[in-house]
Amino acid sequence: MSGTEPRPAPWVERAGPQPASPTALLNLVIAQASFIAALMFYVGVIYTSAYYGHFHLSPFSLGLGFAEFVLQSLHLMTFPVLVGAVVLLVVVAVSGRRPRQALPAGLVRVASLGTALPARSHLVVVAAGLFLLVLWWQWQLLLPYRWAGPLLVAVGLLLGEARQTDADRPRGLRDTAVSVLAAAAFLLWTVTLAAAQLGERNARNDAREVVERTGLVVYSVQRLGIRSRSPELRFDDLGQGTHFRYRYTGLRLVVAREGRYYAVPIGWRAKTDHVYVIREADDVRVELTPGVR
């Protein structure tokens, strides 16, 4: 008996990872879905505020709801953004020990080789991002790429975290949390700048090609006082025998909400021209026409 090892009792179970319960998985899915919905709502608010702000409107005065803000955030889902998000997720997954086990070995090897050199120079990446922020903040340079500054800072912080994870010296939760939270804040700043820039750019393009938007023909019993420097905005008096005596043409629709039509004249200029709010009523009739292409 002295040369043999004692056997564990049959009723003693070895400790090991226990599978997550269905309730825990459901709570995890709900938490992640809530976070994604909140992020999409935030992005939608930033995008619509920049877009309608170009037309001197506020999305909150238009009465947009939660679902509409979420749908507006899909404008940011372009191919380069999706590719960058996938690359960022792979880098974050490779930076941890446990997430590597869930990835294919070949993908982990390629991603590790691709991030090894940038991880060693992560401070250079952070410094480059800070330099771009200074150029934008102080001298208003590289305005179309102002989102690149906080993005480089976030990527540099994540690369530095990946390097520290591969090191032999263990790190505390506080050190890791600070870097990850800082990177998350800079990523949120990046998304904010990108959404605002995209909304403003789309609004400028739509204003430049406003003739292609849905047209409005407004009939009224009395004069509405719609005036503009645009020669395309026309006013016609149809005569005393007509109930809707006055007709206005040359308007283009920006948005319609709850019986109100927000319209601009053809050739509208953001800095000088007005946005007309026309409410359909018994003495005002609005007809929609196709835009000119």
PDB file of N, CA, C and O in Angstrom, residues 26 101 103 167 185 200 202:
ATOM      1  N   LEU A  26     -28.928  33.873 -21.776  1.00  0.00           N
ATOM      2  CA  LEU A  26     -29.967  34.818 -22.177  1.00  0.00           C
ATOM      3  C   LEU A  26     -29.668  36.214 -21.663  1.00  0.00           C
ATOM      4  O   LEU A  26     -29.821  37.207 -22.386  1.00  0.00           O
ATOM      5  N   GLN A 101      -8.167  30.632 -28.027  1.00  0.00           N
ATOM      6  CA  GLN A 101      -8.571  29.238 -28.144  1.00  0.00           C
ATOM      7  C   GLN A 101      -9.798  29.085 -29.021  1.00  0.00           C
ATOM      8  O   GLN A 101     -10.032  28.012 -29.579  1.00  0.00           O
ATOM      9  N   LEU A 103     -10.369  30.843 -31.770  1.00  0.00           N
ATOM     10  CA  LEU A 103     -10.038  31.211 -33.139  1.00  0.00           C
ATOM     11  C   LEU A 103      -9.214  30.109 -33.786  1.00  0.00           C
ATOM     12  O   LEU A 103      -8.490  29.376 -33.116  1.00  0.00           O
ATOM     13  N   ALA A 167       3.636  39.401 -22.523  1.00  0.00           N
ATOM     14  CA  ALA A 167       4.799  39.448 -21.633  1.00  0.00           C
ATOM     15  C   ALA A 167       4.631  38.446 -20.498  1.00  0.00           C
ATOM     16  O   ALA A 167       3.542  38.004 -20.157  1.00  0.00           O
ATOM     17  N   ALA A 185     -12.993  54.829 -25.049  1.00  0.00           N
ATOM     18  CA  ALA A 185     -13.388  56.241 -25.132  1.00  0.00           C
ATOM     19  C   ALA A 185     -12.932  56.873 -26.440  1.00  0.00           C
ATOM     20  O   ALA A 185     -13.685  57.613 -27.087  1.00  0.00           O
ATOM     21  N   GLU A 200     -23.000  65.418 -42.307  1.00  0.00           N
ATOM     22  CA  GLU A 200     -22.790  66.725 -42.931  1.00  0.00           C
ATOM     23  C   GLU A 200     -22.477  66.575 -44.419  1.00  0.00           C
ATOM     24  O   GLU A 200     -22.980  67.344 -45.257  1.00  0.00           O
ATOM     25  N   ASN A 202     -23.359  64.080 -46.467  1.00  0.00           N
ATOM     26  CA  ASN A 202     -24.563  63.674 -47.193  1.00  0.00           C
ATOM     27  C   ASN A 202     -25.540  64.840 -47.343  1.00  0.00           C
ATOM     28  O   ASN A 202     -26.208  64.975 -48.380  1.00  0.00           O
TER      29      ASN A 202
END
